[in-house]
Amino acid sequence: MSTLYIDESQGSDTTGDGSETKPLQTLGYALFTNPASDVKYLIRKDSTVKYDEPTQSALKKAKKTADGLEKKKKKAEELAAKEAQKSAEDKEKREKLLEESKKIVLEEDQTLPKPSRAKISQLAELRGQRVRVFGWVHRLRDQKGIIFIVLRDGTGYLQSVLSGRVAQTYEALTLTIESTVELVGTLQQVPEGKTAPGGHELIVDYWRVIGAAPGADDAFTNRLNEKSDPSIQADLRHLVLRGENASGVLRLRSYLLSAFREALISENLIEVTPPCLVQTQVEGGATLFKLDYYGQPAFLTQSSQLYLETCLPSLGDVFCVQESFRAENSHTRRHLSEYTHLEAELAFIDFNDLMAHIEEIICKTVDILLANPTSAGLIKSLNPAFAAPSRPFTRLSYVEAINWLNEHEIKHPEEDAEGNPIKDESGQIKMVEHKVGDDIAEAAERQMTDIIGKPVFLYGFPAELKAFYMKRMPKKDAGDKLTFTESCDLLMPNVGEIVGGSMRISDEEELLAAYKKEGIDSAPYYWYTDQRKYGTTEHGGYGLGVERFLAWLANRYTVRECSLYPRWPGRATP
C-alpha cells in the first residue's frame, strides 16, 4: 500500500508529489490524482503536528472536491477535443481556400484611367485619381476578408484597402509584413470621423508582390520587436531602421544637417572638406586609431580643426561636416568611436565673439527646423515637450562651476595617481568635493546641467585639462598657480556637452612652446605653425557633435540612436 502526505500549510498541489518531503496541499486533490483503494492518506494542518489519517467527514468533503475536479478535467478534455477538431477543420478550410486562390490571376484593367506613378509624399495632389505606388508592407490586418495594408516607401505611409477579388488571391492570403509590393488604385479622402496617414487611403484594383518576406519562425516580428535585447537590436540595426522612431530620428538628422548648413552659410561661412587620413594629433595621442599608410604611420582624424585654420587666409570663415574618430574606451550613452563632427573656424574675433557665434548658430538652426512643417512635425512626434532654448545662454566660469557643484553637494570619486577610484575600508568608492584643477566628470557635469535646466556655457578651463593649441588667459595675479584657457563647452540638459570650442594660440613662439610642453614634435606640424608665421591673427573655432545635438533635439536616451550604424568599443557591425 502506497502512502500520500498532505500538509495544508506547507504542501503544494502544483509542485508536490505526495511524498513526505514534498507533500500535497489538499486532500481533495490527492483523491483526484490518486483514487486507488490501496492508497493510504496522511494529513496534517501544519508542520508543528504529526501526520494522521483523515476523518470520515474530511474524506467525504474531499471526495466532493475530487468529483468536481474530475468534472472540470472532462470538460476541459471535451473543449480541447472540440478546439482540435475546429483547428483541423479551419486548417482544411484554409488549405482549400489557398488552393482555390491559386486559380485567381489578377491583371491590370487597361480600360481604367492610366495611373500616375508617385511617391507617397507626393500623393496629396492626386486625390480622386488612379495612382501607382511601390513600397514595403509596414502593417497588415485582415478583417472579414478585407485586407488593410499600411505601405511604407521611405517618404511616408499610406493606408491601402484590398477587397473583393484583389483580396482573394494566393498572394493576398499569404502576404507578410515587410514584403515589397506594387499597388494600383484610386486615392480617396478618408471618410469623416476616420483617420489615416495623409488623410487619404488607396482603394486597390490591381497589385502584385515584388519580393515576399518570410513568415513563420523567420517572420520579421519574430526576429525583432520592441522587447528585443539591446545586443540583438544592435546586430539587427538594418532592420531596426525600418521602425517609425528609428527612421524618424534619421529623417530629422537630415533636416538638421541642412539647417546647420543654412545657418552657417547665412553667417558667411563656407563649407570645406578636410581629410580623414592624417599624420598629426589634435586631442591627444591616446585616442588615435593608428594605421599603416603605404609604409608610413597615419591616423583616422580626431578633428578637422587644424586643417580648417589653414583655410582662413584664403577662404575666410569656414566649416565642415566630417566624421571624427576617438579611440577611447568609453561606454557612456553620449560617446561614439565614430561620430559626425560639425566644426568651424573664424578669424578676427575674440572669445566673447566666439561664444556669441555658437549661440547664434544653435538658435538659428533650431528656428529653421521649427519653421519647416515637416521637421517641426518630426520634433513634435519624437520630443513633444521640446521648446526652443531662450537667449542669452547662461555663462558659468570653470571656477564658478566648481563652487556650484560643492554648494549643491555634487561630489566625484577620489582617484589615485593612475586615475583609479579609491575605495574606503568598507569597499565603497570614496566621494570627495571638487577642487579647482579637477577635471569635472561627465556625471557631475550632466547633473549640474539638468538641475539648471537650460543651455550653459562652461568656460575658462585650466590649461592642464585642455589641448595644446588653446589660447591662455592672462594671469590675474603673478602668484596664480594655474593658467586658464579661453575655452568653452556648451552643455545641454539631458545630454551634457554638445559643443567644445576655444580661441587658438596665434603667436608662433607661444605655439612652439606649447608643442614642447606637451612633448609633441613640431616638425610634422610645420604647415600648421606656418599660419602664425605668414600673417597671424586672433582666431577661434569649435566642434559640435551632431549625434549629441540630435539626442537633445529628439529626446533620445543615447547617441547610438542618432547614428545610422553606430560604432562604439567592441561594435563595428553590421
Coordinates of C-alpha atoms in Angstrom, one line a residue:
M1 CA 0.0 0.0 0.0
S2 CA 1.4 3.4 -1.0
T3 CA 1.1 6.5 1.2
L4 CA 0.3 10.1 0.2
Y5 CA 1.2 13.0 2.5
I6 CA -0.9 16.2 2.7
D7 CA 0.4 19.3 4.5
E8 CA -2.3 22.0 4.4
S9 CA 0.1 24.8 5.3
Q10 CA 3.4 23.9 3.6
G11 CA 2.4 21.5 0.8
S12 CA 1.7 22.3 -2.8
D13 CA -0.8 20.8 -5.3
T14 CA 1.4 22.2 -8.1
T15 CA 4.9 21.1 -7.2
G16 CA 4.2 18.5 -4.6
D17 CA 4.4 14.8 -5.4
G18 CA 2.8 13.4 -2.2
S19 CA 6.0 12.3 -0.6
E20 CA 6.8 13.2 3.0
T21 CA 9.4 15.7 1.8
K22 CA 7.2 17.2 -1.0
P23 CA 3.6 16.8 0.3
L24 CA 0.4 17.9 -1.5
Q25 CA -1.7 20.7 0.0
T26 CA -5.3 19.4 -0.2
L27 CA -6.9 16.1 0.4
G28 CA -9.4 16.7 -2.5
Y29 CA -6.5 17.0 -5.0
A30 CA -4.9 13.9 -3.5
L31 CA -8.1 11.8 -4.1
F32 CA -8.5 13.3 -7.6
T33 CA -5.0 12.3 -8.7
N34 CA -4.7 9.1 -6.7
P35 CA -8.2 7.5 -6.4
A36 CA -7.0 3.9 -5.9
S37 CA -8.4 2.0 -2.9
D38 CA -4.9 0.8 -1.8
V39 CA -3.7 4.3 -1.1
K40 CA -3.2 5.5 2.4
Y41 CA -3.7 9.2 3.1
L42 CA -1.9 11.0 5.9
I43 CA -2.8 14.7 6.6
R44 CA -1.8 17.5 9.0
K45 CA -2.8 21.1 9.5
D46 CA 0.8 22.4 9.7
S47 CA 4.3 21.3 10.2
T48 CA 4.1 21.6 14.0
V49 CA 1.9 18.5 14.3
K50 CA 2.2 14.8 13.2
Y51 CA 0.6 13.4 10.1
D52 CA -2.6 11.4 10.9
E53 CA -5.3 9.7 8.9
P54 CA -8.2 12.0 7.8
T55 CA -11.6 11.8 9.4
Q56 CA -14.6 10.3 7.6
S57 CA -16.2 13.8 7.3
A58 CA -12.9 15.2 5.8
L59 CA -12.8 12.3 3.4
K60 CA -16.4 12.9 2.4
K61 CA -15.8 16.6 1.8
A62 CA -12.6 15.8 -0.2
K63 CA -14.5 13.3 -2.3
K64 CA -16.8 16.1 -3.5
T65 CA -13.8 18.3 -4.3
A66 CA -12.3 15.4 -6.2
D67 CA -15.5 14.8 -8.2
G68 CA -15.6 18.5 -9.1
L69 CA -12.0 18.4 -10.3
E70 CA -12.9 15.3 -12.4
K71 CA -15.8 17.0 -14.0
K72 CA -13.6 20.0 -14.8
K73 CA -11.0 17.7 -16.3
K74 CA -13.6 16.0 -18.6
K75 CA -15.0 19.3 -19.6
A76 CA -11.5 20.6 -20.4
E77 CA -10.8 17.5 -22.4
E78 CA -14.1 17.9 -24.4
L79 CA -13.3 21.5 -25.1
A80 CA -9.7 20.6 -26.2
A81 CA -11.1 18.0 -28.5
K82 CA -13.6 20.4 -30.0
E83 CA -10.9 23.0 -30.5
A84 CA -8.6 20.4 -32.0
Q85 CA -11.4 19.4 -34.4
K86 CA -12.2 23.1 -35.2
S87 CA -8.5 23.7 -35.8
A88 CA -8.3 20.8 -38.1
E89 CA -11.4 21.9 -39.9
D90 CA -10.0 25.5 -40.1
K91 CA -6.7 24.2 -41.4
E92 CA -8.6 22.1 -44.0
K93 CA -10.7 25.1 -45.0
R94 CA -7.6 27.3 -45.2
E95 CA -5.8 24.8 -47.4
K96 CA -8.8 24.5 -49.6
L97 CA -9.1 28.3 -49.8
L98 CA -5.4 28.6 -50.7
E99 CA -5.8 26.1 -53.4
E100 CA -8.8 27.9 -54.8
S101 CA -7.0 31.2 -54.5
K102 CA -4.2 30.0 -56.8
K103 CA -6.7 30.0 -59.7
I104 CA -7.3 33.7 -59.3
V105 CA -4.9 35.7 -61.6
L106 CA -5.0 39.4 -61.4
E107 CA -4.5 41.5 -64.5
E108 CA -4.4 45.3 -64.6
D109 CA -7.6 46.7 -66.2
Q110 CA -6.3 48.7 -69.2
T111 CA -9.7 50.3 -69.7
L112 CA -9.3 52.2 -66.5
P113 CA -7.6 55.6 -66.5
K114 CA -3.8 55.3 -66.6
P115 CA -2.4 55.6 -63.1
S116 CA 0.2 58.2 -62.1
R117 CA 3.3 56.8 -60.5
A118 CA 4.2 58.7 -57.4
K119 CA 6.0 58.6 -54.0
I120 CA 3.7 58.5 -51.0
S121 CA 4.8 62.0 -50.0
Q122 CA 3.6 63.3 -53.4
L123 CA 0.0 61.8 -53.2
A124 CA -1.9 64.7 -51.7
E125 CA -2.3 66.4 -55.1
L126 CA -3.6 63.2 -56.7
R127 CA -6.7 62.5 -54.7
G128 CA -9.6 61.2 -56.8
Q129 CA -7.1 59.8 -59.4
R130 CA -5.6 56.4 -60.0
V131 CA -2.1 56.1 -58.8
R132 CA 0.7 53.5 -58.8
V133 CA 2.9 53.2 -55.7
F134 CA 5.7 50.9 -54.5
G135 CA 6.8 50.1 -51.0
W136 CA 7.1 47.8 -48.1
V137 CA 4.2 46.3 -46.1
H138 CA 4.6 48.2 -42.8
R139 CA 1.4 46.9 -41.1
L140 CA -1.1 44.3 -42.2
R141 CA -4.6 43.4 -41.0
D142 CA -7.2 41.1 -42.4
Q143 CA -10.8 42.0 -41.3
K144 CA -13.6 39.7 -42.6
G145 CA -12.0 39.3 -46.0
I146 CA -10.9 42.9 -46.3
I147 CA -7.1 43.4 -46.2
F148 CA -5.8 46.7 -44.8
I149 CA -2.1 47.5 -45.7
V150 CA -0.1 50.4 -44.3
L151 CA 2.5 50.8 -47.0
R152 CA 5.9 52.5 -46.4
D153 CA 8.2 53.8 -49.2
G154 CA 10.7 55.9 -47.2
T155 CA 8.9 59.1 -47.9
G156 CA 5.8 58.4 -45.9
Y157 CA 3.0 55.9 -45.0
L158 CA -0.2 55.1 -47.0
Q159 CA -3.3 53.1 -45.9
S160 CA -4.4 50.8 -48.6
V161 CA -7.6 48.7 -48.8
L162 CA -7.9 45.3 -50.7
S163 CA -11.4 43.9 -51.0
G164 CA -13.2 41.5 -53.3
R165 CA -11.2 39.7 -55.9
V166 CA -7.9 41.5 -55.2
A167 CA -8.1 40.3 -51.6
Q168 CA -8.7 36.6 -52.6
T169 CA -5.5 35.8 -54.5
Y170 CA -2.9 33.4 -53.1
E171 CA -0.5 36.3 -52.7
A172 CA -3.1 38.3 -50.6
L173 CA -3.9 35.3 -48.3
T174 CA -0.2 34.7 -47.7
L175 CA 1.1 38.3 -47.6
T176 CA 3.6 39.1 -44.8
I177 CA 4.9 42.2 -43.1
E178 CA 8.0 43.7 -44.9
S179 CA 7.1 42.2 -48.3
T180 CA 7.6 44.6 -51.1
V181 CA 4.6 45.3 -53.3
E182 CA 3.2 47.4 -56.1
L183 CA -0.3 48.8 -55.5
V184 CA -2.5 50.4 -58.1
G185 CA -5.9 52.0 -57.3
T186 CA -7.9 55.1 -56.7
L187 CA -6.8 57.5 -54.0
Q188 CA -9.7 58.7 -51.9
Q189 CA -10.0 61.0 -48.9
V190 CA -10.8 59.0 -45.7
P191 CA -14.5 59.2 -44.6
E192 CA -15.3 61.8 -42.0
G193 CA -14.5 60.7 -38.4
K194 CA -11.8 58.3 -39.6
T195 CA -8.0 58.9 -39.8
A196 CA -5.2 57.7 -41.9
P197 CA -1.7 58.9 -42.8
G198 CA -2.0 61.9 -45.1
G199 CA -5.8 62.0 -44.7
H200 CA -6.4 59.6 -47.6
E201 CA -6.4 55.9 -48.5
L202 CA -5.8 53.8 -51.6
I203 CA -8.7 51.6 -52.9
V204 CA -6.7 49.0 -54.7
D205 CA -7.9 47.5 -58.0
Y206 CA -4.6 45.8 -59.0
W207 CA -1.5 44.8 -57.1
R208 CA 1.4 42.4 -57.1
V209 CA 4.1 41.1 -54.8
I210 CA 7.6 42.1 -55.8
G211 CA 9.6 40.5 -53.0
A212 CA 7.9 38.3 -50.4
A213 CA 9.2 38.4 -46.8
P214 CA 9.3 35.1 -44.8
G215 CA 6.6 34.2 -42.3
A216 CA 6.5 31.6 -39.5
D217 CA 9.6 31.4 -37.3
D218 CA 11.6 33.7 -39.6
A219 CA 8.9 36.4 -39.7
F220 CA 10.1 39.9 -39.2
T221 CA 8.3 40.3 -35.9
N222 CA 9.8 37.1 -34.6
R223 CA 13.3 38.3 -35.3
L224 CA 12.8 41.8 -33.9
N225 CA 10.4 43.6 -31.7
E226 CA 10.4 46.4 -29.1
K227 CA 11.3 44.0 -26.3
S228 CA 14.4 42.5 -28.1
D229 CA 17.6 42.6 -26.2
P230 CA 19.8 45.7 -27.0
S231 CA 22.6 43.5 -28.4
I232 CA 20.1 41.8 -30.7
Q233 CA 18.8 45.3 -31.8
A234 CA 22.4 46.3 -32.5
D235 CA 23.1 43.2 -34.6
L236 CA 19.8 43.8 -36.5
R237 CA 20.3 47.6 -36.8
H238 CA 19.5 47.2 -40.6
L239 CA 16.0 46.0 -39.6
V240 CA 15.6 48.4 -36.6
L241 CA 15.9 51.3 -39.1
R242 CA 12.6 50.3 -40.6
G243 CA 10.8 51.3 -37.4
E244 CA 8.9 54.6 -37.2
N245 CA 11.0 56.0 -34.4
A246 CA 14.4 55.0 -35.8
S247 CA 13.6 56.2 -39.3
G248 CA 12.1 59.4 -37.8
V249 CA 15.3 60.2 -36.0
L250 CA 17.4 59.7 -39.1
R251 CA 14.9 61.8 -41.2
L252 CA 15.2 64.6 -38.6
R253 CA 19.0 64.2 -38.8
S254 CA 18.9 65.0 -42.5
Y255 CA 16.8 68.2 -41.9
L256 CA 19.2 69.1 -39.0
L257 CA 22.3 69.0 -41.2
S258 CA 20.6 71.1 -43.9
A259 CA 19.5 73.6 -41.2
F260 CA 23.0 73.8 -39.8
R261 CA 24.4 74.5 -43.3
E262 CA 21.7 77.1 -43.9
A263 CA 22.5 78.8 -40.6
L264 CA 26.3 78.7 -41.1
I265 CA 26.1 80.0 -44.7
S266 CA 23.9 82.8 -43.5
E267 CA 26.7 83.8 -41.2
N268 CA 29.1 83.9 -44.2
L269 CA 30.9 80.7 -43.5
I270 CA 32.0 78.5 -46.5
E271 CA 32.0 74.7 -46.3
V272 CA 35.2 72.8 -47.0
T273 CA 36.1 69.0 -46.9
P274 CA 39.2 68.2 -44.9
P275 CA 40.9 64.7 -45.0
C276 CA 40.0 61.9 -42.7
L277 CA 43.5 60.3 -43.0
V278 CA 46.0 62.4 -41.1
Q279 CA 49.5 62.2 -39.6
T280 CA 49.1 64.7 -36.7
Q281 CA 47.1 64.5 -33.5
V282 CA 44.7 67.2 -32.2
E283 CA 43.2 65.8 -29.0
G284 CA 45.9 63.6 -27.6
G285 CA 47.7 60.5 -28.8
A286 CA 45.9 58.1 -26.5
T287 CA 42.7 58.3 -28.5
L288 CA 44.1 57.9 -32.0
F289 CA 43.2 55.0 -34.4
K290 CA 46.6 54.1 -36.0
L291 CA 47.0 52.5 -39.4
D292 CA 49.7 51.9 -42.0
Y293 CA 49.5 54.3 -44.9
Y294 CA 51.8 53.0 -47.7
G295 CA 54.5 52.2 -45.1
Q296 CA 54.0 55.4 -43.2
P297 CA 52.2 55.8 -39.9
A298 CA 48.9 57.6 -40.2
F299 CA 45.7 58.0 -38.1
L300 CA 42.0 58.5 -38.5
T301 CA 41.3 62.1 -37.7
Q302 CA 40.2 63.2 -34.2
S303 CA 39.2 66.6 -35.5
S304 CA 39.5 68.7 -38.7
Q305 CA 40.3 71.8 -36.8
L306 CA 43.9 72.2 -37.8
Y307 CA 43.0 72.0 -41.5
L308 CA 40.2 74.5 -41.1
E309 CA 42.6 77.0 -39.6
T310 CA 44.7 76.8 -42.8
C311 CA 41.7 77.9 -44.9
L312 CA 41.1 81.2 -43.1
P313 CA 43.6 83.2 -45.1
S314 CA 42.2 82.1 -48.4
L315 CA 38.5 81.3 -47.9
G316 CA 37.7 83.3 -44.8
D317 CA 35.5 81.8 -42.1
V318 CA 34.9 78.1 -42.8
F319 CA 33.1 75.0 -41.6
C320 CA 33.0 71.3 -42.3
V321 CA 30.7 68.3 -41.6
Q322 CA 33.1 65.4 -41.3
E323 CA 33.5 62.1 -39.5
S324 CA 35.9 62.1 -36.5
F325 CA 37.3 59.1 -34.6
R326 CA 38.2 58.7 -30.9
A327 CA 39.8 55.5 -29.7
E328 CA 38.7 56.0 -26.1
N329 CA 37.2 53.0 -24.3
S330 CA 34.1 54.9 -23.2
H331 CA 30.7 53.1 -23.0
T332 CA 28.6 56.1 -21.8
R333 CA 25.3 56.9 -23.5
R334 CA 26.9 60.0 -25.2
H335 CA 30.1 58.5 -26.6
L336 CA 30.8 57.0 -30.0
S337 CA 34.0 55.8 -31.6
E338 CA 33.0 57.4 -34.9
Y339 CA 30.8 60.5 -34.9
T340 CA 29.8 63.3 -37.2
H341 CA 31.7 66.4 -36.3
L342 CA 30.5 69.8 -37.3
E343 CA 33.4 72.2 -37.0
A344 CA 34.0 75.8 -37.7
E345 CA 36.9 78.3 -37.6
L346 CA 36.5 82.1 -37.6
A347 CA 39.2 84.8 -37.9
F348 CA 39.5 88.3 -36.4
I349 CA 37.3 87.5 -33.4
D350 CA 37.7 87.5 -29.6
F351 CA 36.4 84.9 -27.0
N352 CA 33.1 86.7 -26.5
D353 CA 32.5 86.8 -30.3
L354 CA 33.1 83.1 -30.4
M355 CA 30.5 82.2 -27.7
A356 CA 28.0 84.6 -29.3
H357 CA 28.5 83.0 -32.7
I358 CA 28.0 79.5 -31.3
E359 CA 24.8 80.7 -29.5
E360 CA 23.6 82.3 -32.8
I361 CA 24.2 79.1 -34.8
I362 CA 22.4 76.9 -32.3
C363 CA 19.3 79.1 -32.0
K364 CA 19.1 79.9 -35.8
T365 CA 19.3 76.2 -36.6
V366 CA 16.5 75.4 -34.2
D367 CA 14.4 78.2 -35.6
I368 CA 14.9 76.9 -39.2
L369 CA 13.8 73.4 -38.1
L370 CA 10.7 74.7 -36.3
A371 CA 9.8 76.9 -39.2
N372 CA 9.7 73.9 -41.6
P373 CA 6.4 72.0 -41.0
T374 CA 8.0 68.6 -41.8
S375 CA 11.0 68.9 -39.5
A376 CA 8.8 70.6 -36.8
G377 CA 6.4 67.6 -37.1
L378 CA 9.2 65.2 -36.6
I379 CA 10.5 67.0 -33.5
K380 CA 6.9 67.1 -32.1
S381 CA 6.4 63.4 -32.6
L382 CA 9.8 62.4 -31.2
N383 CA 10.0 65.0 -28.4
P384 CA 6.5 66.5 -27.7
A385 CA 7.9 68.7 -24.8
F386 CA 10.6 70.3 -26.9
A387 CA 10.9 74.1 -26.7
A388 CA 13.4 76.3 -28.4
P389 CA 16.1 77.5 -26.0
S390 CA 15.8 81.0 -24.6
R391 CA 18.6 83.6 -25.1
P392 CA 21.0 84.6 -23.8
F393 CA 22.6 81.3 -22.7
T394 CA 23.8 81.1 -19.1
R395 CA 27.6 81.6 -18.9
L396 CA 29.4 79.9 -16.0
S397 CA 33.2 80.0 -15.5
Y398 CA 35.0 76.8 -14.6
V399 CA 35.8 78.2 -11.1
E400 CA 32.2 79.2 -10.6
A401 CA 31.1 75.7 -11.7
I402 CA 33.4 74.1 -9.1
N403 CA 31.9 76.3 -6.4
W404 CA 28.4 75.5 -7.7
L405 CA 29.0 71.7 -7.5
N406 CA 30.3 71.9 -4.0
E407 CA 27.4 74.2 -2.9
H408 CA 25.0 71.5 -4.3
E409 CA 26.9 68.7 -2.7
I410 CA 27.7 67.0 -6.0
K411 CA 30.8 65.0 -5.4
H412 CA 33.2 62.9 -7.6
P413 CA 35.2 59.7 -7.0
E414 CA 38.6 60.2 -5.4
E415 CA 41.3 58.8 -7.7
D416 CA 44.8 57.6 -7.2
A417 CA 47.8 58.8 -9.3
E418 CA 46.8 56.4 -12.1
G419 CA 43.2 57.6 -12.3
N420 CA 41.7 54.6 -10.5
P421 CA 38.9 55.2 -8.0
I422 CA 40.0 54.9 -4.3
K423 CA 37.8 52.7 -2.0
D424 CA 37.2 53.1 1.7
E425 CA 37.5 50.4 4.4
S426 CA 34.0 49.1 3.6
G427 CA 34.9 48.7 -0.1
Q428 CA 32.8 51.8 -1.2
I429 CA 34.3 54.3 -3.6
K430 CA 35.3 57.4 -1.7
M431 CA 33.4 60.5 -2.9
V432 CA 35.1 63.9 -2.4
E433 CA 34.3 67.6 -3.1
H434 CA 35.5 69.2 -6.3
K435 CA 38.5 71.5 -6.2
V436 CA 40.0 73.9 -8.7
G437 CA 42.2 71.9 -11.0
D438 CA 39.9 68.9 -11.2
D439 CA 38.5 67.7 -14.5
I440 CA 34.8 67.9 -14.0
A441 CA 33.4 64.4 -14.6
E442 CA 30.7 63.7 -17.1
A443 CA 28.2 62.6 -14.5
A444 CA 28.7 65.7 -12.3
E445 CA 28.6 68.0 -15.4
R446 CA 25.3 66.4 -16.6
Q447 CA 23.8 66.6 -13.2
M448 CA 24.6 70.3 -12.9
T449 CA 23.1 71.0 -16.4
D450 CA 19.9 69.0 -15.6
I451 CA 19.4 71.0 -12.4
I452 CA 20.0 74.3 -14.1
G453 CA 17.6 73.1 -16.9
K454 CA 18.8 75.2 -19.8
P455 CA 21.8 75.7 -22.1
V456 CA 25.0 76.6 -20.2
F457 CA 28.3 77.9 -21.5
L458 CA 31.0 76.5 -19.2
Y459 CA 34.2 78.4 -19.9
G460 CA 37.8 79.2 -18.8
F461 CA 39.2 75.7 -18.2
P462 CA 42.7 75.1 -16.8
A463 CA 45.3 74.7 -19.5
E464 CA 46.4 71.3 -18.0
L465 CA 43.0 69.9 -18.9
K466 CA 42.9 71.2 -22.4
A467 CA 44.6 70.7 -25.8
F468 CA 48.0 72.3 -26.6
Y469 CA 46.6 74.8 -29.2
M470 CA 44.2 76.7 -26.9
K471 CA 44.9 80.4 -26.1
R472 CA 45.9 81.1 -22.5
M473 CA 44.2 83.7 -20.4
P474 CA 46.5 86.3 -18.8
K475 CA 47.1 85.5 -15.1
K476 CA 45.2 87.9 -12.8
D477 CA 48.0 87.5 -10.2
A478 CA 51.6 86.7 -10.5
G479 CA 51.2 84.1 -7.8
D480 CA 48.5 82.2 -9.5
K481 CA 49.5 78.5 -9.9
L482 CA 47.0 77.7 -12.6
T483 CA 46.8 79.0 -16.2
F484 CA 43.3 79.1 -17.6
T485 CA 42.3 79.0 -21.3
E486 CA 39.9 80.9 -23.5
S487 CA 37.9 77.7 -24.0
C488 CA 34.2 76.8 -23.6
D489 CA 31.8 73.8 -23.6
L490 CA 28.2 74.3 -24.3
L491 CA 26.1 72.0 -22.1
M492 CA 22.5 70.9 -22.8
P493 CA 20.0 69.3 -20.4
N494 CA 19.7 65.5 -20.6
V495 CA 22.8 65.3 -22.8
G496 CA 25.7 67.3 -21.4
E497 CA 28.4 68.7 -23.6
I498 CA 27.4 69.2 -27.3
V499 CA 29.9 71.8 -28.3
G500 CA 33.6 72.4 -27.4
G501 CA 35.4 75.5 -28.6
S502 CA 38.3 77.8 -27.9
M503 CA 40.4 80.7 -29.1
R504 CA 43.6 79.3 -30.7
I505 CA 47.2 80.3 -29.9
S506 CA 48.1 82.9 -32.5
D507 CA 51.7 83.6 -31.6
E508 CA 54.3 81.4 -33.3
E509 CA 56.7 81.2 -30.3
E510 CA 53.9 80.5 -27.9
L511 CA 52.7 77.7 -30.1
L512 CA 56.2 76.2 -30.4
A513 CA 56.5 76.3 -26.6
A514 CA 53.1 74.5 -26.3
Y515 CA 54.4 71.7 -28.6
K516 CA 57.4 71.3 -26.4
K517 CA 55.4 71.3 -23.1
E518 CA 53.2 68.5 -24.4
G519 CA 56.2 66.5 -25.8
I520 CA 55.0 66.9 -29.4
D521 CA 57.5 67.0 -32.3
S522 CA 56.7 70.3 -34.1
A523 CA 58.2 69.1 -37.4
P524 CA 55.1 67.3 -38.7
Y525 CA 53.0 70.4 -37.8
Y526 CA 55.1 72.8 -40.0
W527 CA 52.0 73.6 -42.1
Y528 CA 50.0 74.4 -39.0
T529 CA 52.7 76.6 -37.5
D530 CA 53.1 78.5 -40.7
Q531 CA 49.7 80.0 -40.1
R532 CA 51.4 82.1 -37.3
K533 CA 54.4 82.9 -39.5
Y534 CA 52.7 84.2 -42.6
G535 CA 50.2 86.8 -41.2
T536 CA 48.8 85.6 -37.9
T537 CA 45.6 86.8 -36.3
E538 CA 43.3 86.2 -33.4
H539 CA 41.0 83.3 -34.3
G540 CA 38.9 80.6 -32.8
G541 CA 36.6 77.7 -33.5
Y542 CA 34.5 74.9 -32.2
G543 CA 33.4 71.4 -32.8
L544 CA 29.8 70.2 -32.4
G545 CA 28.8 66.6 -32.0
V546 CA 25.8 66.1 -34.4
E547 CA 24.6 62.9 -32.7
R548 CA 24.6 64.7 -29.3
F549 CA 22.7 67.7 -30.7
L550 CA 20.2 65.3 -32.3
A551 CA 19.8 63.4 -29.0
W552 CA 18.9 66.7 -27.3
L553 CA 16.6 67.7 -30.1
A554 CA 14.8 64.3 -30.3
N555 CA 15.0 63.4 -26.6
R556 CA 16.9 60.2 -27.3
Y557 CA 18.4 58.3 -24.3
T558 CA 21.7 57.5 -26.2
V559 CA 23.6 59.0 -29.1
R560 CA 23.6 55.4 -30.5
E561 CA 20.0 56.0 -31.7
C562 CA 21.2 59.1 -33.6
S563 CA 23.7 57.4 -35.9
L564 CA 22.9 55.3 -38.9
Y565 CA 25.2 52.5 -37.9
P566 CA 26.8 53.5 -34.5
R567 CA 30.3 52.4 -33.6
W568 CA 31.4 52.1 -30.0
P569 CA 34.1 49.9 -28.4
G570 CA 33.6 46.4 -29.4
R571 CA 30.9 47.2 -32.0
A572 CA 31.8 47.6 -35.7
T573 CA 28.9 45.5 -37.2
P574 CA 26.8 45.5 -39.2

